[in-house]
Amino acid sequence: MMPPILECGIFKVCYGPVGANNRLFVECCECSTRPQYKVTLAQTGNLYRHVKTHHPDLKYKIKLKKIEQQCIRKEQRNEKMKQAKTQKYREKKKKEKEMAEEKEEEEE
């Protein structure tokens, strides 16, 4: 999943990933000079600094994207847990059914 600052639409990826550490070359869509930055997915601090100094009114976009990503991750985690519970329940029912069949065979 991309960092929220790259997904919110303030920055546009020019090209990348490049190299062993997957550098991205991004430019600011809001500035008239279109400054370019070299960033990795893990190190996006200078992009946050740029938004904080040049576009403080756009910080809410990043927060919204961050909250949206958290919700998506939470839904995925809940879905995964639900699937695990259903699988466990099915296995338990299957075992109970087998045990019941074995008891019936023993009684006969």
Short mmCIF file of N, CA and C in Angstrom, two decimals:
data_model
loop_
_atom_site.label_atom_id
_atom_site.label_comp_id
_atom_site.label_asym_id
_atom_site.label_seq_id
_atom_site.Cartn_x
_atom_site.Cartn_y
_atom_site.Cartn_z
N MET A 1 0.84 -1.17 0.00
CA MET A 1 0.00 0.00 0.00
C MET A 1 0.90 1.25 0.00
N MET A 2 0.51 2.20 -0.82
CA MET A 2 1.30 3.42 -0.94
C MET A 2 1.09 4.31 0.30
N PRO A 3 2.09 5.11 0.65
CA PRO A 3 1.89 6.07 1.74
C PRO A 3 0.77 7.05 1.40
N PRO A 4 0.03 7.51 2.41
CA PRO A 4 -1.12 8.38 2.13
C PRO A 4 -0.75 9.67 1.43
N ILE A 5 0.46 10.16 1.65
CA ILE A 5 0.85 11.43 1.02
C ILE A 5 0.98 11.28 -0.50
N LEU A 6 1.31 10.08 -0.96
CA LEU A 6 1.43 9.86 -2.40
C LEU A 6 0.08 9.55 -3.04
N GLU A 7 -0.88 9.04 -2.24
CA GLU A 7 -2.18 8.68 -2.78
C GLU A 7 -3.20 9.81 -2.75
N CYS A 8 -2.92 10.88 -1.99
CA CYS A 8 -3.94 11.91 -1.79
C CYS A 8 -4.04 12.89 -2.96
N GLY A 9 -3.14 12.85 -3.92
CA GLY A 9 -3.27 13.69 -5.10
C GLY A 9 -2.46 14.97 -5.08
N ILE A 10 -1.72 15.22 -4.01
CA ILE A 10 -0.88 16.42 -3.96
C ILE A 10 0.37 16.21 -4.80
N PHE A 11 0.91 15.00 -4.74
CA PHE A 11 2.11 14.67 -5.49
C PHE A 11 1.80 13.68 -6.60
N LYS A 12 2.52 13.79 -7.70
CA LYS A 12 2.35 12.89 -8.83
C LYS A 12 3.67 12.16 -9.05
N VAL A 13 3.60 10.85 -9.21
CA VAL A 13 4.80 10.06 -9.45
C VAL A 13 5.21 10.24 -10.91
N CYS A 14 6.41 10.78 -11.12
CA CYS A 14 6.91 10.99 -12.48
C CYS A 14 7.38 9.67 -13.07
N TYR A 15 8.30 9.03 -12.36
CA TYR A 15 8.72 7.70 -12.76
C TYR A 15 9.33 6.98 -11.57
N GLY A 16 9.40 5.70 -11.69
CA GLY A 16 9.92 4.87 -10.61
C GLY A 16 9.04 3.65 -10.48
N PRO A 17 9.34 2.75 -9.66
CA PRO A 17 10.49 2.66 -8.76
C PRO A 17 11.79 2.36 -9.50
N VAL A 18 12.87 2.95 -9.00
CA VAL A 18 14.18 2.83 -9.63
C VAL A 18 15.17 2.33 -8.58
N GLY A 19 16.05 1.44 -9.00
CA GLY A 19 17.14 0.99 -8.13
C GLY A 19 16.73 -0.07 -7.14
N ALA A 20 17.71 -0.40 -6.28
CA ALA A 20 17.51 -1.47 -5.31
C ALA A 20 16.54 -1.07 -4.21
N ASN A 21 16.55 0.21 -3.83
CA ASN A 21 15.66 0.63 -2.75
C ASN A 21 14.36 1.24 -3.27
N ASN A 22 14.04 1.00 -4.55
CA ASN A 22 12.77 1.43 -5.16
C ASN A 22 12.47 2.92 -4.97
N ARG A 23 13.39 3.75 -5.42
CA ARG A 23 13.19 5.20 -5.34
C ARG A 23 12.11 5.63 -6.31
N LEU A 24 11.31 6.58 -5.88
CA LEU A 24 10.29 7.19 -6.74
C LEU A 24 10.67 8.64 -6.98
N PHE A 25 10.41 9.12 -8.17
CA PHE A 25 10.62 10.52 -8.48
C PHE A 25 9.23 11.15 -8.57
N VAL A 26 8.94 12.05 -7.64
CA VAL A 26 7.61 12.66 -7.56
C VAL A 26 7.73 14.17 -7.71
N GLU A 27 6.65 14.78 -8.18
CA GLU A 27 6.61 16.24 -8.26
C GLU A 27 5.32 16.74 -7.64
N CYS A 28 5.38 17.96 -7.13
CA CYS A 28 4.22 18.57 -6.48
C CYS A 28 3.30 19.14 -7.55
N CYS A 29 2.04 18.74 -7.51
CA CYS A 29 1.06 19.21 -8.50
C CYS A 29 0.53 20.60 -8.15
N GLU A 30 0.70 21.02 -6.90
CA GLU A 30 0.15 22.28 -6.44
C GLU A 30 1.06 23.47 -6.72
N CYS A 31 2.36 23.25 -6.83
CA CYS A 31 3.32 24.35 -7.05
C CYS A 31 3.43 24.65 -8.54
N SER A 32 3.68 25.90 -8.85
CA SER A 32 3.83 26.29 -10.26
C SER A 32 5.19 25.85 -10.79
N THR A 33 6.20 25.74 -9.91
CA THR A 33 7.54 25.35 -10.36
C THR A 33 7.70 23.84 -10.49
N ARG A 34 6.75 23.09 -9.98
CA ARG A 34 6.77 21.62 -10.01
C ARG A 34 8.09 21.05 -9.47
N PRO A 35 8.40 21.31 -8.19
CA PRO A 35 9.64 20.77 -7.64
C PRO A 35 9.60 19.25 -7.59
N GLN A 36 10.74 18.62 -7.91
CA GLN A 36 10.81 17.16 -7.91
C GLN A 36 11.54 16.68 -6.67
N TYR A 37 11.10 15.53 -6.18
CA TYR A 37 11.72 14.91 -5.01
C TYR A 37 12.02 13.46 -5.32
N LYS A 38 13.13 12.97 -4.76
CA LYS A 38 13.45 11.55 -4.85
C LYS A 38 13.12 10.95 -3.49
N VAL A 39 12.22 9.98 -3.45
CA VAL A 39 11.83 9.38 -2.18
C VAL A 39 11.69 7.87 -2.33
N THR A 40 11.87 7.19 -1.21
CA THR A 40 11.51 5.78 -1.15
C THR A 40 10.16 5.71 -0.46
N LEU A 41 9.52 4.56 -0.51
CA LEU A 41 8.19 4.43 0.10
C LEU A 41 8.27 4.57 1.62
N ALA A 42 9.43 4.24 2.20
CA ALA A 42 9.57 4.32 3.64
C ALA A 42 9.96 5.71 4.12
N GLN A 43 10.59 6.50 3.26
CA GLN A 43 11.09 7.81 3.69
C GLN A 43 10.41 8.92 2.90
N THR A 44 9.27 9.37 3.41
CA THR A 44 8.52 10.42 2.73
C THR A 44 8.46 11.69 3.57
N GLY A 45 9.39 11.84 4.52
CA GLY A 45 9.38 12.98 5.43
C GLY A 45 9.53 14.31 4.73
N ASN A 46 10.37 14.36 3.69
CA ASN A 46 10.56 15.65 3.00
C ASN A 46 9.30 16.08 2.25
N LEU A 47 8.47 15.12 1.84
CA LEU A 47 7.21 15.48 1.19
C LEU A 47 6.25 16.10 2.21
N TYR A 48 6.20 15.51 3.41
CA TYR A 48 5.36 16.07 4.47
C TYR A 48 5.84 17.49 4.82
N ARG A 49 7.16 17.67 4.86
CA ARG A 49 7.73 18.98 5.17
C ARG A 49 7.34 20.00 4.10
N HIS A 50 7.37 19.58 2.84
CA HIS A 50 6.99 20.47 1.75
C HIS A 50 5.53 20.91 1.89
N VAL A 51 4.64 19.96 2.18
CA VAL A 51 3.22 20.28 2.33
C VAL A 51 3.02 21.20 3.54
N LYS A 52 3.73 20.91 4.62
CA LYS A 52 3.59 21.72 5.83
C LYS A 52 4.00 23.17 5.59
N THR A 53 5.07 23.39 4.82
CA THR A 53 5.56 24.75 4.63
C THR A 53 4.85 25.48 3.49
N HIS A 54 4.59 24.79 2.37
CA HIS A 54 4.06 25.46 1.19
C HIS A 54 2.54 25.36 1.03
N HIS A 55 1.96 24.28 1.53
CA HIS A 55 0.51 24.07 1.35
C HIS A 55 -0.14 23.61 2.65
N PRO A 56 -0.11 24.42 3.70
CA PRO A 56 -0.68 23.98 4.99
C PRO A 56 -2.18 23.72 4.93
N ASP A 57 -2.86 24.32 3.97
CA ASP A 57 -4.30 24.10 3.85
C ASP A 57 -4.64 22.73 3.27
N LEU A 58 -3.67 22.01 2.72
CA LEU A 58 -3.93 20.70 2.11
C LEU A 58 -3.60 19.53 3.04
N LYS A 59 -3.21 19.84 4.27
CA LYS A 59 -2.85 18.75 5.20
C LYS A 59 -4.04 17.85 5.49
N TYR A 60 -5.25 18.41 5.39
CA TYR A 60 -6.44 17.60 5.68
C TYR A 60 -6.59 16.46 4.69
N LYS A 61 -6.15 16.66 3.43
CA LYS A 61 -6.24 15.59 2.42
C LYS A 61 -5.44 14.37 2.85
N ILE A 62 -4.26 14.63 3.40
CA ILE A 62 -3.39 13.53 3.85
C ILE A 62 -4.05 12.81 5.01
N LYS A 63 -4.61 13.57 5.95
CA LYS A 63 -5.26 12.94 7.10
C LYS A 63 -6.44 12.09 6.66
N LEU A 64 -7.24 12.60 5.73
CA LEU A 64 -8.38 11.83 5.24
C LEU A 64 -7.92 10.52 4.60
N LYS A 65 -6.87 10.60 3.79
CA LYS A 65 -6.35 9.40 3.13
C LYS A 65 -5.82 8.41 4.14
N LYS A 66 -5.16 8.93 5.19
CA LYS A 66 -4.61 8.06 6.23
C LYS A 66 -5.74 7.33 6.95
N ILE A 67 -6.81 8.06 7.28
CA ILE A 67 -7.96 7.45 7.96
C ILE A 67 -8.62 6.41 7.05
N GLU A 68 -8.73 6.74 5.77
CA GLU A 68 -9.32 5.81 4.81
C GLU A 68 -8.51 4.52 4.74
N GLN A 69 -7.17 4.64 4.70
CA GLN A 69 -6.32 3.45 4.66
C GLN A 69 -6.46 2.63 5.93
N GLN A 70 -6.57 3.30 7.08
CA GLN A 70 -6.74 2.57 8.34
C GLN A 70 -8.05 1.78 8.32
N CYS A 71 -9.10 2.40 7.81
CA CYS A 71 -10.40 1.71 7.72
C CYS A 71 -10.31 0.49 6.81
N ILE A 72 -9.62 0.65 5.68
CA ILE A 72 -9.48 -0.46 4.74
C ILE A 72 -8.72 -1.60 5.40
N ARG A 73 -7.61 -1.26 6.10
CA ARG A 73 -6.82 -2.30 6.78
C ARG A 73 -7.66 -3.01 7.84
N LYS A 74 -8.46 -2.22 8.57
CA LYS A 74 -9.30 -2.79 9.63
C LYS A 74 -10.33 -3.74 9.04
N GLU A 75 -10.96 -3.34 7.93
CA GLU A 75 -11.93 -4.21 7.26
C GLU A 75 -11.28 -5.50 6.77
N GLN A 76 -10.08 -5.39 6.20
CA GLN A 76 -9.38 -6.57 5.73
C GLN A 76 -9.06 -7.50 6.89
N ARG A 77 -8.60 -6.92 8.01
CA ARG A 77 -8.27 -7.73 9.18
C ARG A 77 -9.51 -8.43 9.72
N ASN A 78 -10.63 -7.69 9.78
CA ASN A 78 -11.88 -8.27 10.26
C ASN A 78 -12.34 -9.40 9.36
N GLU A 79 -12.23 -9.20 8.05
CA GLU A 79 -12.62 -10.23 7.09
C GLU A 79 -11.76 -11.48 7.26
N LYS A 80 -10.47 -11.28 7.46
CA LYS A 80 -9.55 -12.40 7.65
C LYS A 80 -9.90 -13.17 8.92
N MET A 81 -10.21 -12.42 9.99
CA MET A 81 -10.59 -13.07 11.25
C MET A 81 -11.91 -13.84 11.09
N LYS A 82 -12.85 -13.27 10.36
CA LYS A 82 -14.13 -13.92 10.14
C LYS A 82 -13.93 -15.23 9.38
N GLN A 83 -13.07 -15.19 8.35
CA GLN A 83 -12.80 -16.40 7.58
C GLN A 83 -12.14 -17.46 8.44
N ALA A 84 -11.22 -17.04 9.32
CA ALA A 84 -10.54 -18.00 10.20
C ALA A 84 -11.55 -18.63 11.16
N LYS A 85 -12.46 -17.83 11.70
CA LYS A 85 -13.48 -18.37 12.62
C LYS A 85 -14.40 -19.36 11.91
N THR A 86 -14.80 -19.02 10.68
CA THR A 86 -15.68 -19.92 9.93
C THR A 86 -14.96 -21.23 9.64
N GLN A 87 -13.69 -21.13 9.27
CA GLN A 87 -12.91 -22.34 8.98
C GLN A 87 -12.80 -23.20 10.23
N LYS A 88 -12.54 -22.57 11.37
CA LYS A 88 -12.44 -23.30 12.64
C LYS A 88 -13.76 -23.98 12.96
N TYR A 89 -14.87 -23.26 12.77
CA TYR A 89 -16.19 -23.78 13.06
C TYR A 89 -16.49 -24.98 12.17
N ARG A 90 -16.14 -24.88 10.89
CA ARG A 90 -16.38 -26.00 9.96
C ARG A 90 -15.59 -27.22 10.36
N GLU A 91 -14.32 -27.01 10.74
CA GLU A 91 -13.50 -28.14 11.17
C GLU A 91 -14.07 -28.79 12.43
N LYS A 92 -14.54 -27.96 13.36
CA LYS A 92 -15.11 -28.47 14.60
C LYS A 92 -16.36 -29.31 14.30
N LYS A 93 -17.23 -28.80 13.44
CA LYS A 93 -18.45 -29.53 13.07
C LYS A 93 -18.10 -30.85 12.37
N LYS A 94 -17.09 -30.82 11.52
CA LYS A 94 -16.67 -32.01 10.80
C LYS A 94 -16.17 -33.08 11.78
N LYS A 95 -15.38 -32.63 12.78
CA LYS A 95 -14.87 -33.56 13.78
C LYS A 95 -16.01 -34.15 14.60
N GLU A 96 -16.96 -33.30 14.98
CA GLU A 96 -18.11 -33.77 15.77
C GLU A 96 -18.90 -34.79 14.97
N LYS A 97 -19.07 -34.55 13.70
CA LYS A 97 -19.81 -35.47 12.83
C LYS A 97 -19.08 -36.82 12.75
N GLU A 98 -17.75 -36.75 12.59
CA GLU A 98 -16.97 -37.99 12.53
C GLU A 98 -17.04 -38.76 13.84
N MET A 99 -16.97 -38.03 14.95
CA MET A 99 -17.05 -38.68 16.26
C MET A 99 -18.43 -39.34 16.45
N ALA A 100 -19.48 -38.68 15.99
CA ALA A 100 -20.83 -39.24 16.11
C ALA A 100 -20.95 -40.51 15.26
N GLU A 101 -20.36 -40.49 14.06
CA GLU A 101 -20.39 -41.68 13.20
C GLU A 101 -19.62 -42.83 13.83
N GLU A 102 -18.48 -42.53 14.45
CA GLU A 102 -17.69 -43.58 15.11
C GLU A 102 -18.46 -44.19 16.27
N LYS A 103 -19.13 -43.35 17.03
CA LYS A 103 -19.92 -43.86 18.18
C LYS A 103 -21.05 -44.76 17.67
N GLU A 104 -21.70 -44.38 16.58
CA GLU A 104 -22.76 -45.20 16.02
C GLU A 104 -22.23 -46.55 15.56
N GLU A 105 -21.06 -46.54 14.95
CA GLU A 105 -20.45 -47.78 14.50
C GLU A 105 -20.08 -48.67 15.68
N GLU A 106 -19.61 -48.08 16.78
CA GLU A 106 -19.24 -48.84 17.95
C GLU A 106 -20.47 -49.46 18.63
N GLU A 107 -21.59 -48.72 18.60
CA GLU A 107 -22.81 -49.21 19.23
C GLU A 107 -23.38 -50.40 18.46
N GLU A 108 -23.20 -50.43 17.16
CA GLU A 108 -23.74 -51.54 16.35
C GLU A 108 -22.87 -52.73 16.53
#
